PDB file of C-alpha atoms and ligand atoms in Angstrom:
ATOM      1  CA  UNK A   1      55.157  28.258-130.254  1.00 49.00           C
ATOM      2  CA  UNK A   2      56.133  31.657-131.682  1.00 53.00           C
ATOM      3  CA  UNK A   3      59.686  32.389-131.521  1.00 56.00           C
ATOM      4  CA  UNK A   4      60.360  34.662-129.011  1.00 65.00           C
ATOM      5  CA  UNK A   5      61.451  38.501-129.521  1.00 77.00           C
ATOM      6  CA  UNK A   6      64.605  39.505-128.629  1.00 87.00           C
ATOM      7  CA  UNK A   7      64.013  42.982-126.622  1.00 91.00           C
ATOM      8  CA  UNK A   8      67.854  45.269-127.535  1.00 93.00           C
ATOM      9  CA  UNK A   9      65.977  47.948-125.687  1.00 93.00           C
ATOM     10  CA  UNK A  10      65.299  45.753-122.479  1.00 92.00           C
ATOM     11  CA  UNK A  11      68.660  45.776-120.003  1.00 92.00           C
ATOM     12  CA  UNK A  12      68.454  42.638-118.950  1.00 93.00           C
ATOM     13  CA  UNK A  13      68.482  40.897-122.190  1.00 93.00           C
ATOM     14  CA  UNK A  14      71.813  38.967-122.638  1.00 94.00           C
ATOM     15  CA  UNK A  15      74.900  41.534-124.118  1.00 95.00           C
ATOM     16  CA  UNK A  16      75.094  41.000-127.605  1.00 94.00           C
ATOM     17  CA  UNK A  17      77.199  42.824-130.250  1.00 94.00           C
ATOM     18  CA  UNK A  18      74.802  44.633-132.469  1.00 94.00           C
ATOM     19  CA  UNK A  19      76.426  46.407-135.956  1.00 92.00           C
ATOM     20  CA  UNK A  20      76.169  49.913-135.891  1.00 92.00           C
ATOM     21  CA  UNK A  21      73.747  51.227-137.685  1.00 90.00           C
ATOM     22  CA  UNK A  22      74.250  52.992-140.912  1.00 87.00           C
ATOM     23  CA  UNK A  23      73.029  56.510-139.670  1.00 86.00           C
ATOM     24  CA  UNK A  24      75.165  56.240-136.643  1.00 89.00           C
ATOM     25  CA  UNK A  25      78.441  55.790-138.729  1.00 89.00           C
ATOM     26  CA  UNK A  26      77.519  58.136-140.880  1.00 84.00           C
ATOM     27  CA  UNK A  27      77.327  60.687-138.051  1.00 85.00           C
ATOM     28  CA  UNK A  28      80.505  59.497-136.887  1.00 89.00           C
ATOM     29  CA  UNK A  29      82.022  59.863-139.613  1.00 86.00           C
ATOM     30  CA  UNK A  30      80.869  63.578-140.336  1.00 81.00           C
ATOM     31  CA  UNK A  31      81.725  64.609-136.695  1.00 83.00           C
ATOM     32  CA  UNK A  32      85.230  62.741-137.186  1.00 87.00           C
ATOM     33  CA  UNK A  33      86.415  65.564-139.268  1.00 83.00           C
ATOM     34  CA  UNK A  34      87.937  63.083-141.077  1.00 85.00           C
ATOM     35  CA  UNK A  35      90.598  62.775-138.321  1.00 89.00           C
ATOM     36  CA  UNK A  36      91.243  60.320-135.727  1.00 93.00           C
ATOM     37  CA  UNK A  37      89.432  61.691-132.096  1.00 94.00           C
ATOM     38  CA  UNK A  38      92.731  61.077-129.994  1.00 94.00           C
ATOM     39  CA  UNK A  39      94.001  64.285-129.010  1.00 90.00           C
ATOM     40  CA  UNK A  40      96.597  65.338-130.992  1.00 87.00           C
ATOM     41  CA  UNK A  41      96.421  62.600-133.505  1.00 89.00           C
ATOM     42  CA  UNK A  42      96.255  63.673-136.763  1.00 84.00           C
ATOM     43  CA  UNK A  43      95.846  60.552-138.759  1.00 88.00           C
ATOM     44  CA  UNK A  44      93.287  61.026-141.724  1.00 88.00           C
ATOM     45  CA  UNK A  45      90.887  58.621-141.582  1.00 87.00           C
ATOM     46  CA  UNK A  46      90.111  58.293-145.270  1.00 82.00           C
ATOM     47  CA  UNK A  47      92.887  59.655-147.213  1.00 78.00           C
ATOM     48  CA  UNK A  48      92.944  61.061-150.691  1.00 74.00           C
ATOM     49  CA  UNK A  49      94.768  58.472-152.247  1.00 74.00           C
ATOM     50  CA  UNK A  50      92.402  55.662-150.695  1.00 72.00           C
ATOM     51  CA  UNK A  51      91.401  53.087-147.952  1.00 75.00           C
ATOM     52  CA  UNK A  52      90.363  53.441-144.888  1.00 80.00           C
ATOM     53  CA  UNK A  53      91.870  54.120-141.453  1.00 83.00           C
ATOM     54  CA  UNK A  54      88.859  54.374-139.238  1.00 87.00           C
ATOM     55  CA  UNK A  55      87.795  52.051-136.687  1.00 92.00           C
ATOM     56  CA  UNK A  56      84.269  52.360-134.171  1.00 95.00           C
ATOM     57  CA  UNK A  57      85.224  52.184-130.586  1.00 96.00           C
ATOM     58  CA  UNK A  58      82.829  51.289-127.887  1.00 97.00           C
ATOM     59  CA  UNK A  59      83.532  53.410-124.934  1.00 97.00           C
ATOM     60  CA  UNK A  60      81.524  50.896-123.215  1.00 97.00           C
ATOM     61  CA  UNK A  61      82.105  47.623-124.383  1.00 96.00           C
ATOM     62  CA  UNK A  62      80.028  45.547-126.433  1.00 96.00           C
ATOM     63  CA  UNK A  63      80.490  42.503-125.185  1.00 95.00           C
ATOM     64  CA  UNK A  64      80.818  41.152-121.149  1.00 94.00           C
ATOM     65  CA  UNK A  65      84.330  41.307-120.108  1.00 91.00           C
ATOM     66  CA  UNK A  66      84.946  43.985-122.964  1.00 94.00           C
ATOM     67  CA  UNK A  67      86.722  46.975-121.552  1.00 95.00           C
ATOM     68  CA  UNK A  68      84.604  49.175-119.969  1.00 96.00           C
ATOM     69  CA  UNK A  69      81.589  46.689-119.663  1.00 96.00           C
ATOM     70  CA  UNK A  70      78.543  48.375-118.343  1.00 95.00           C
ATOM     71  CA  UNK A  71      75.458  45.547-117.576  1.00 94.00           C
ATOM     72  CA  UNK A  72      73.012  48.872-116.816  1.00 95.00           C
ATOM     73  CA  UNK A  73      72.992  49.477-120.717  1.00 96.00           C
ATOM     74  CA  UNK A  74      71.146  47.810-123.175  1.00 96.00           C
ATOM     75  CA  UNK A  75      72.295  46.311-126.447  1.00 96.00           C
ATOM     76  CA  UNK A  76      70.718  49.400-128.594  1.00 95.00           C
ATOM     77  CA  UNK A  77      72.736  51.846-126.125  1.00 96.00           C
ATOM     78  CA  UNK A  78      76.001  49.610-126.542  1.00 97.00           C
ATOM     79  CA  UNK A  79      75.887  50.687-130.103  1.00 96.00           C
ATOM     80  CA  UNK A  80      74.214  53.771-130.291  1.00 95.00           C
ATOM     81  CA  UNK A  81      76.103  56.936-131.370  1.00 94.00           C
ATOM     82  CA  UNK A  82      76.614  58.251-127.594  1.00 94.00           C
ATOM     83  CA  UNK A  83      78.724  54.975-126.663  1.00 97.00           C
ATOM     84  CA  UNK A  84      81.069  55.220-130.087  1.00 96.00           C
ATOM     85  CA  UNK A  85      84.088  57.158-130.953  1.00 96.00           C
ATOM     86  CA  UNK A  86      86.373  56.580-134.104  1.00 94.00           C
ATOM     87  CA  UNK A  87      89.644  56.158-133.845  1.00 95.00           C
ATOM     88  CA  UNK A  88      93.093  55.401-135.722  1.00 93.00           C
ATOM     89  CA  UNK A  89      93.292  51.627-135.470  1.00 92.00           C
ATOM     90  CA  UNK A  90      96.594  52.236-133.317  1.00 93.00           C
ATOM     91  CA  UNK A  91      94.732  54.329-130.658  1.00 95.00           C
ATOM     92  CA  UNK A  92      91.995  51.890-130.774  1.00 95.00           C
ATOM     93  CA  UNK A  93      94.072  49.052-129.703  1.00 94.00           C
ATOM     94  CA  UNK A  94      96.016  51.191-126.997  1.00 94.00           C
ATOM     95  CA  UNK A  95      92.372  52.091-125.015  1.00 95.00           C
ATOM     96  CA  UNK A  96      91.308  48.407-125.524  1.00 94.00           C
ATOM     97  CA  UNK A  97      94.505  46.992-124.552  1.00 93.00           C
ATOM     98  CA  UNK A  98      93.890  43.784-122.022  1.00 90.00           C
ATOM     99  CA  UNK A  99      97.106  45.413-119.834  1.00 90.00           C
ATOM    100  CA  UNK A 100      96.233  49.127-120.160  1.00 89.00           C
ATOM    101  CA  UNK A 101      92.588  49.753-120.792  1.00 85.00           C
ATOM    102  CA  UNK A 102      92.182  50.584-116.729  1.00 87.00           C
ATOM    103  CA  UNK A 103      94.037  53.596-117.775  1.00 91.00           C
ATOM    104  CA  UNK A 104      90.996  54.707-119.755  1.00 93.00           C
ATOM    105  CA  UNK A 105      88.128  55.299-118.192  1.00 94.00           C
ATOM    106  CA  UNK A 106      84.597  56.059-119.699  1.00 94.00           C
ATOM    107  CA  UNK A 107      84.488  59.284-118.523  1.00 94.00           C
ATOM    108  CA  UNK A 108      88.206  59.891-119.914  1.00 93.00           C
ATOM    109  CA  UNK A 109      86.910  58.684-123.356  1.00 95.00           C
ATOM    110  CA  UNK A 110      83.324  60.274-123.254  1.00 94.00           C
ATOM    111  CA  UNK A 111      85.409  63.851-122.828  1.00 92.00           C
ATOM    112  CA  UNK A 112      87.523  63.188-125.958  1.00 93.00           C
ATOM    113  CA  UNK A 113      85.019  61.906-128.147  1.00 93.00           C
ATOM    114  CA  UNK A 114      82.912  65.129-127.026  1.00 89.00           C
ATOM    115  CA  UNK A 115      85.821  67.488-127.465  1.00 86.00           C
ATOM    116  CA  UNK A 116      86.912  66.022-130.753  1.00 87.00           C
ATOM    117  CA  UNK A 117      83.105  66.050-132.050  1.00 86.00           C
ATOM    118  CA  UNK A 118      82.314  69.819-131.196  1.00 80.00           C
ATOM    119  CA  UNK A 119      85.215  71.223-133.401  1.00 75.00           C
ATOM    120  CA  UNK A 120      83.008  69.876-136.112  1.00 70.00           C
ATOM    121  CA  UNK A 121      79.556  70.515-135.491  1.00 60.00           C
ATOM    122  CA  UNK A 122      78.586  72.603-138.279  1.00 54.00           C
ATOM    123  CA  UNK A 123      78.726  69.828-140.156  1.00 50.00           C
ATOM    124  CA  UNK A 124      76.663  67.589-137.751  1.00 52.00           C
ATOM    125  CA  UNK A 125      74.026  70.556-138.837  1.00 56.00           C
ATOM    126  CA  UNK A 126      74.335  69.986-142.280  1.00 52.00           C
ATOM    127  CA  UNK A 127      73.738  66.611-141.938  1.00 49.00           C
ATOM    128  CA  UNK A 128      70.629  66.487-139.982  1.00 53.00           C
ATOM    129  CA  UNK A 129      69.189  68.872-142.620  1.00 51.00           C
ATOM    130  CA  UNK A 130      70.426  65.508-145.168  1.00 47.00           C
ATOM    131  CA  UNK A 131      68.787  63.142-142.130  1.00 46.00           C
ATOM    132  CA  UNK A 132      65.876  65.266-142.649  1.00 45.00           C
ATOM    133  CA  UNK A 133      65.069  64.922-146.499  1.00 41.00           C
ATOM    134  CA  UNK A 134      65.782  61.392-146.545  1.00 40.00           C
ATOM    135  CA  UNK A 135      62.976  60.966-143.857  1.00 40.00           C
ATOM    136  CA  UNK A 136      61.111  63.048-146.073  1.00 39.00           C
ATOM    137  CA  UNK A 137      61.457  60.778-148.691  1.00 37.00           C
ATOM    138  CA  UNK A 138      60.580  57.730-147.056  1.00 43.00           C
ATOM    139  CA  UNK A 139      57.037  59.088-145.312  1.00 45.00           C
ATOM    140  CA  UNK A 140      55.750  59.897-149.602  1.00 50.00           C
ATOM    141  CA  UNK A 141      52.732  57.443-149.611  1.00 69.00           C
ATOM    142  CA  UNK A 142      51.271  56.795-152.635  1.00 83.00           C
ATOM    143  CA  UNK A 143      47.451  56.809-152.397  1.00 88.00           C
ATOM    144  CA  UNK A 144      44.881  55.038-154.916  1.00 91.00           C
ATOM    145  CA  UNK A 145      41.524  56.694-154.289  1.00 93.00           C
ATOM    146  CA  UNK A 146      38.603  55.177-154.659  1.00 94.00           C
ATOM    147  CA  UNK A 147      35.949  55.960-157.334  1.00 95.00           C
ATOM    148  CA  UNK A 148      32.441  53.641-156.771  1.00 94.00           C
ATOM    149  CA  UNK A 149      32.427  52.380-153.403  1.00 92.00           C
ATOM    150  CA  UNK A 150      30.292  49.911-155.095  1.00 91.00           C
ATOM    151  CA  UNK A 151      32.439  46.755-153.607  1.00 90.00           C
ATOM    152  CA  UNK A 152      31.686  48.543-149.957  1.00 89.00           C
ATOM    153  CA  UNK A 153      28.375  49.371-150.210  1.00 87.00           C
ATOM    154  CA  UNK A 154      26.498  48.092-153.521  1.00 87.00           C
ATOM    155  CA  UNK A 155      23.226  49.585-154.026  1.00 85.00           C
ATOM    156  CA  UNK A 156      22.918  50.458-150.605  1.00 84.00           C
ATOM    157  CA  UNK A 157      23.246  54.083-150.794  1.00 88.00           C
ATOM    158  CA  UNK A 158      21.750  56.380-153.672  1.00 92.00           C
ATOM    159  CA  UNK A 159      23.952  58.471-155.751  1.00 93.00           C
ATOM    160  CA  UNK A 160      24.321  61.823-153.429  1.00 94.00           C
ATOM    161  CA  UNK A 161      25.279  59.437-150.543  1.00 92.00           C
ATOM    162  CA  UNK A 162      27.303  57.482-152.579  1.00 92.00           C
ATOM    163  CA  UNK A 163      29.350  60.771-153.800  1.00 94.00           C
ATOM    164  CA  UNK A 164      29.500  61.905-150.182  1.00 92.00           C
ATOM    165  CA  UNK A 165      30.981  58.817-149.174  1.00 91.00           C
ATOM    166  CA  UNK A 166      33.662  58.428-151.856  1.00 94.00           C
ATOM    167  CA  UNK A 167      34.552  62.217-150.488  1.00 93.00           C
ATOM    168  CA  UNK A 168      34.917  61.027-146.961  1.00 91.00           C
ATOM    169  CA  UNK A 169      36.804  58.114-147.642  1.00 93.00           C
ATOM    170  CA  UNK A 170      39.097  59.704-149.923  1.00 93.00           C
ATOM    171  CA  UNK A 171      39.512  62.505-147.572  1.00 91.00           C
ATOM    172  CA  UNK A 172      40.786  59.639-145.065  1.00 92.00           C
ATOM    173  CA  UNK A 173      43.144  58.295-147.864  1.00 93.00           C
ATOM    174  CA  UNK A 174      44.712  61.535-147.890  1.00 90.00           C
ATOM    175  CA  UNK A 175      45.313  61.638-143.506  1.00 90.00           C
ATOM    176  CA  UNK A 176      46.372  58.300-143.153  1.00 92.00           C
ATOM    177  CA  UNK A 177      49.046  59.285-145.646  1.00 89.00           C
ATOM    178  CA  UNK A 178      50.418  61.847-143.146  1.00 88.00           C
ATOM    179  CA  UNK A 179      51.069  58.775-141.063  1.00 88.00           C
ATOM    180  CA  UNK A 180      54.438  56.793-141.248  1.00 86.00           C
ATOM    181  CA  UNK A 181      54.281  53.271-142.650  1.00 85.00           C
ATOM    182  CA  UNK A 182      55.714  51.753-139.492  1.00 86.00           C
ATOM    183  CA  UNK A 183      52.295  53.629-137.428  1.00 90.00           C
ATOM    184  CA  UNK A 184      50.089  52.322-140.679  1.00 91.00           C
ATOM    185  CA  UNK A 185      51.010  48.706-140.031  1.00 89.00           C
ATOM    186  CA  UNK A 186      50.287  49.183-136.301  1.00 92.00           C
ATOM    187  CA  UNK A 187      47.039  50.827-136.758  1.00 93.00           C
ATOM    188  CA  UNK A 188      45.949  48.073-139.021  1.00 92.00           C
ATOM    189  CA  UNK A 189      47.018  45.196-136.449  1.00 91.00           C
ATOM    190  CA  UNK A 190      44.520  47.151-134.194  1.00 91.00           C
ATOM    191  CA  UNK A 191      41.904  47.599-136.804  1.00 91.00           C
ATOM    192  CA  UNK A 192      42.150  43.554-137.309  1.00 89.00           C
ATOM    193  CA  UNK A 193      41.752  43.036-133.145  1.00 87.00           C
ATOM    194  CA  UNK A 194      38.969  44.785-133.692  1.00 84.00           C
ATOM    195  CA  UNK A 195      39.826  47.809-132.693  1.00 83.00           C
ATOM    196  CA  UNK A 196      41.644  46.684-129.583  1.00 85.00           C
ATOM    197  CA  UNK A 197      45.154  45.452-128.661  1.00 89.00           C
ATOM    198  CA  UNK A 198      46.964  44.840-126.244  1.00 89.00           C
ATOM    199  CA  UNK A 199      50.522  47.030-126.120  1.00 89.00           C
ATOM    200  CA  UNK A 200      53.124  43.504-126.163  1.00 87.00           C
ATOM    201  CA  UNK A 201      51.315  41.949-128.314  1.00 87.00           C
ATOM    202  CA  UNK A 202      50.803  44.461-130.946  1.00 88.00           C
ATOM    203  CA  UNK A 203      54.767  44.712-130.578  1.00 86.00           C
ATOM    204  CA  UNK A 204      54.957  40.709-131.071  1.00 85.00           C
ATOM    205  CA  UNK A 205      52.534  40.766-133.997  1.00 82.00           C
ATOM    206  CA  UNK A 206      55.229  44.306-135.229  1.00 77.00           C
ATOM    207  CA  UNK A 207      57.995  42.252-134.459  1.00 75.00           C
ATOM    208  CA  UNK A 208      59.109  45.661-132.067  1.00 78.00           C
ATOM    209  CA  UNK A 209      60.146  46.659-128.667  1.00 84.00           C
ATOM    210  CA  UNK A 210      56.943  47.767-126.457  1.00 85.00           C
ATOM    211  CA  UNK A 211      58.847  51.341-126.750  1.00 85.00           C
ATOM    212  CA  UNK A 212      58.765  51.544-130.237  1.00 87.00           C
ATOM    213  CA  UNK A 213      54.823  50.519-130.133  1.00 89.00           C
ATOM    214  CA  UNK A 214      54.729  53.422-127.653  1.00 90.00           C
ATOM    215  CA  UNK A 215      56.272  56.058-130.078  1.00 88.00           C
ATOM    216  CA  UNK A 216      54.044  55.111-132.611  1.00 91.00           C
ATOM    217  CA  UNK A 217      50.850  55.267-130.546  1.00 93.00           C
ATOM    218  CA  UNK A 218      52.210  59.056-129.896  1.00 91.00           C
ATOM    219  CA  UNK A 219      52.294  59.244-133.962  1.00 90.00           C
ATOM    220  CA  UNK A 220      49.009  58.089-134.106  1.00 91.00           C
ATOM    221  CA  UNK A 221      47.253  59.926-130.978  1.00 89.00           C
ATOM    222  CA  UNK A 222      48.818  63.288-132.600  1.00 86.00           C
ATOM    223  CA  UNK A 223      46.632  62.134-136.148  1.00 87.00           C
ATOM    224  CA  UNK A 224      43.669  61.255-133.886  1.00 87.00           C
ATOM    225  CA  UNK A 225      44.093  57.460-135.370  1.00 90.00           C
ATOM    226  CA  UNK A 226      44.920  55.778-132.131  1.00 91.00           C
ATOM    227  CA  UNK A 227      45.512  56.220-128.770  1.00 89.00           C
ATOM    228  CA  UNK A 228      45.928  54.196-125.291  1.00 89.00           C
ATOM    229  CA  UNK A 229      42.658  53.141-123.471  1.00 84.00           C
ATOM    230  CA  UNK A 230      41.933  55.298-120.846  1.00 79.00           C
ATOM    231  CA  UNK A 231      39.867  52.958-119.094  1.00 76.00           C
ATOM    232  CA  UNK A 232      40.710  53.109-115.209  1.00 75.00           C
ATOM    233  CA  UNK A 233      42.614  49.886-114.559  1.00 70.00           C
ATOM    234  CA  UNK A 234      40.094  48.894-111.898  1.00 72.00           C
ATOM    235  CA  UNK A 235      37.170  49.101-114.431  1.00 74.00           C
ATOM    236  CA  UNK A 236      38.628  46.779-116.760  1.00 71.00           C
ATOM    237  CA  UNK A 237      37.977  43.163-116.960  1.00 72.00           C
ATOM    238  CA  UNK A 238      39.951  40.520-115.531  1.00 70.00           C
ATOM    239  CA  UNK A 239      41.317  39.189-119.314  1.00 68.00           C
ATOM    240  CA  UNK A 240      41.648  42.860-120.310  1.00 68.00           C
ATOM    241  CA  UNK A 241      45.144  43.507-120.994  1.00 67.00           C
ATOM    242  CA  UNK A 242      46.688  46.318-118.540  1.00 71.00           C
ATOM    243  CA  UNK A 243      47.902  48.809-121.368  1.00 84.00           C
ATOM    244  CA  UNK A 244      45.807  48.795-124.970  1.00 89.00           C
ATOM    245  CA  UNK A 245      45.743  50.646-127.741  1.00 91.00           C
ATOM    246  CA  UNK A 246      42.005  51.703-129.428  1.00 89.00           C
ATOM    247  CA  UNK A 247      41.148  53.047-132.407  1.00 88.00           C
ATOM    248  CA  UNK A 248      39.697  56.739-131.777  1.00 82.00           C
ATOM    249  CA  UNK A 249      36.000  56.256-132.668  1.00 67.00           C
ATOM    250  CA  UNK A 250      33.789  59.148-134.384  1.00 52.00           C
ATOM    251  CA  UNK A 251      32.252  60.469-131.394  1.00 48.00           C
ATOM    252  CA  UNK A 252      34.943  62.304-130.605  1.00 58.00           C
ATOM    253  CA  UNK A 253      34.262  65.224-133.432  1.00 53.00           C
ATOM    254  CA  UNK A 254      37.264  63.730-135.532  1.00 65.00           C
ATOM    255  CA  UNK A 255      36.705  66.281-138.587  1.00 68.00           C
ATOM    256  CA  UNK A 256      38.528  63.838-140.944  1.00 74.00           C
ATOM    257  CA  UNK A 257      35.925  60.981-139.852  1.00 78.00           C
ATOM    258  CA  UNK A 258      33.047  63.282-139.379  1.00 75.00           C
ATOM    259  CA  UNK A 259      31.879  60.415-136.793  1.00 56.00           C
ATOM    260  CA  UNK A 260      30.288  58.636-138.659  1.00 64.00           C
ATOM    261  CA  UNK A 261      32.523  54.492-138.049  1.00 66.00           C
ATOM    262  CA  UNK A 262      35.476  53.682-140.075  1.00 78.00           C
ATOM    263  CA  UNK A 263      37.181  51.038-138.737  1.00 83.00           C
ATOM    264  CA  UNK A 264      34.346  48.358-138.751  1.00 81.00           C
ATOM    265  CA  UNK A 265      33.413  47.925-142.513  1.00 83.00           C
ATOM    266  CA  UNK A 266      33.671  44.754-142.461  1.00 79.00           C
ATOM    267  CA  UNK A 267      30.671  44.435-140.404  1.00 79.00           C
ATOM    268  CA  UNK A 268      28.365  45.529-142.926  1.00 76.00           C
ATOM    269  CA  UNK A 269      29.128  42.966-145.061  1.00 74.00           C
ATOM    270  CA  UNK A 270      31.370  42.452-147.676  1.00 75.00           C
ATOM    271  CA  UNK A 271      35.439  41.255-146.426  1.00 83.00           C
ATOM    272  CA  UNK A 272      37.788  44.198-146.447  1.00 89.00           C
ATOM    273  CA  UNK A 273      40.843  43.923-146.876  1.00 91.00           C
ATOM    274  CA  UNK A 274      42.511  46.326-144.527  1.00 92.00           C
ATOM    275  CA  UNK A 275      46.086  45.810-145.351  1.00 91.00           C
ATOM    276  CA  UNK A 276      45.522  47.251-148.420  1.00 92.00           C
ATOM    277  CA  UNK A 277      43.235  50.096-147.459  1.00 94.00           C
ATOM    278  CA  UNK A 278      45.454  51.370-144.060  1.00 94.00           C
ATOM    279  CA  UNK A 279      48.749  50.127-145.387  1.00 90.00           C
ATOM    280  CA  UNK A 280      49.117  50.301-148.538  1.00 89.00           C
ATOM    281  CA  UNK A 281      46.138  53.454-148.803  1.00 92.00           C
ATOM    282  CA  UNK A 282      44.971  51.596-152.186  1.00 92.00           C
ATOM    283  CA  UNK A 283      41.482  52.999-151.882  1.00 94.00           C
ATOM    284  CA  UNK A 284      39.974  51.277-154.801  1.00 93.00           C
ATOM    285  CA  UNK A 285      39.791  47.856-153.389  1.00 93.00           C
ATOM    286  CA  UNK A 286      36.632  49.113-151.527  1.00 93.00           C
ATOM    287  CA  UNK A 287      35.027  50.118-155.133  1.00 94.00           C
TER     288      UNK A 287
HETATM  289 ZN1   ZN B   1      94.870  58.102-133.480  1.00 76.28          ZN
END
């Protein structure tokens, strides 16, 4: 049996403390002005001369029977940026405090962190322009064109085909590197299914939430890769699963295709290997 996925996006899954992610600190941090977000407090979080004086509140509590629990949130909200505030480690302990944390309520704390926060948010503005590059930097694909096509297509073709084709397909190399790696790796679990997949279980096969499959699908419907069927549910079949993705076939005028198929190569023939092709966009395999 596969070992099931645990959804941090889904409610009712069981509260668990999550760590914060990196980014999220990071923000916090910038946004702290270095200071502690109680009013009036002035103690520097990092100070010149070293160490560190910080601590990440949860204005709703991580955990059940943390102050403040909320069981409407999910795990990713528990520790998302909107639910954390840093603190000294002194004013920290006073809103978690077993005998006085009634005294703070969310909306007390939300107001503070929010006050606090918007003396600084020039530099929240600097650093989504840094937030920016660095997802920049991690979308630079590397693609391997192709050259023969000979492993595709042998002899099939003669030579003014041939050069058409390594055209087109290199001209595809070049669009699915617009595409993140995260909506690559989805659009080849499609491509596998044969062009078809159900929504959960592309996100089991992803190991992802069904939202995050979502989001890419959007990525990929914007590149005219993939999409969700639009089949009417009362024309599909009764195995059909209720929400699919598809691969967006050539009829639809797809200027990077030029409609002509792409997704089923390996039906004339020879194995592809589509993990390198979609993922890793090393075109020469296919020569
Ligand atoms: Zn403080």
């Amino acid at each position: 049996m596969p070992k099931e996925v645990v959804d941090h996006d889904d409610p009712t899954t069981p509260a668990e403390r999550l760590e914060v992610k990196d980014s999220v600190q990071r923000k916090l941090f910038m946004l702290s002005g270095n200071e502690c977000a109680w009013p009036d407090c002035r103690q520097v979080l990092v100070p010149e001369e070293g160490g560190w004086f910080g601590q990440i509140a949860h204005i709703r509590a991580a955990e059940r029977n943390g102050p403040r629990f909320d069981k409407a949130m999910t795990n990713n909200q528990r520790r998302g940026f909107d639910n954390l505030v840093l603190l000294c480690g002194k004013h920290h302990r006073l809103i978690d405090d077993p005998e006085r944390q009634h005294q703070y309520s969310r909306e007390d704390l939300e107001k503070i962190k929010i006050r606090h926060e918007t003396r600084f948010a020039r530099a929240l503005d600097d650093l989504s322009r840094d937030e920016e590059q660095y997802l920049d930097g991690t979308t630079a694909n590397t693609v391997v064109h192709c050259s023969t096509l000979l492993g595709l297509y042998g002899d099939f073709l003669d030579e003014e085909q041939r050069l058409g084709e390594i055209e087109r397909f290199n001209r595809i190399a070049d669009h699915l590197a617009t595409a993140t790696l995260a909506a690559r790796q989805l659009l080849c679990s499609v491509v596998k299914a044969n062009s078809r997949i159900g929504v959960a279980e592309a996100a089991r096969r992803n190991g992802g939430t069904k939202r995050q499959v979502y989001d890419l699908v959007d990525e990929l419907r914007r590149l005219h890769l993939a999409e969700i069927d639009p089949t009417p549910w009362d024309e599909l079949g009764p195995d059909d699963a209720r929400e699919r993705i598809q691969t967006t076939d050539g009829a639809r005028n797809n200027p990077v295709f030029e409609g002509i198929p792409f997704w089923n190569m390996h039906e004339m023939g020879a194995p592809v290997d589509y993990d390198a092709v979609i993922v890793q966009l090393d075109f020469s395999v296919l020569d």
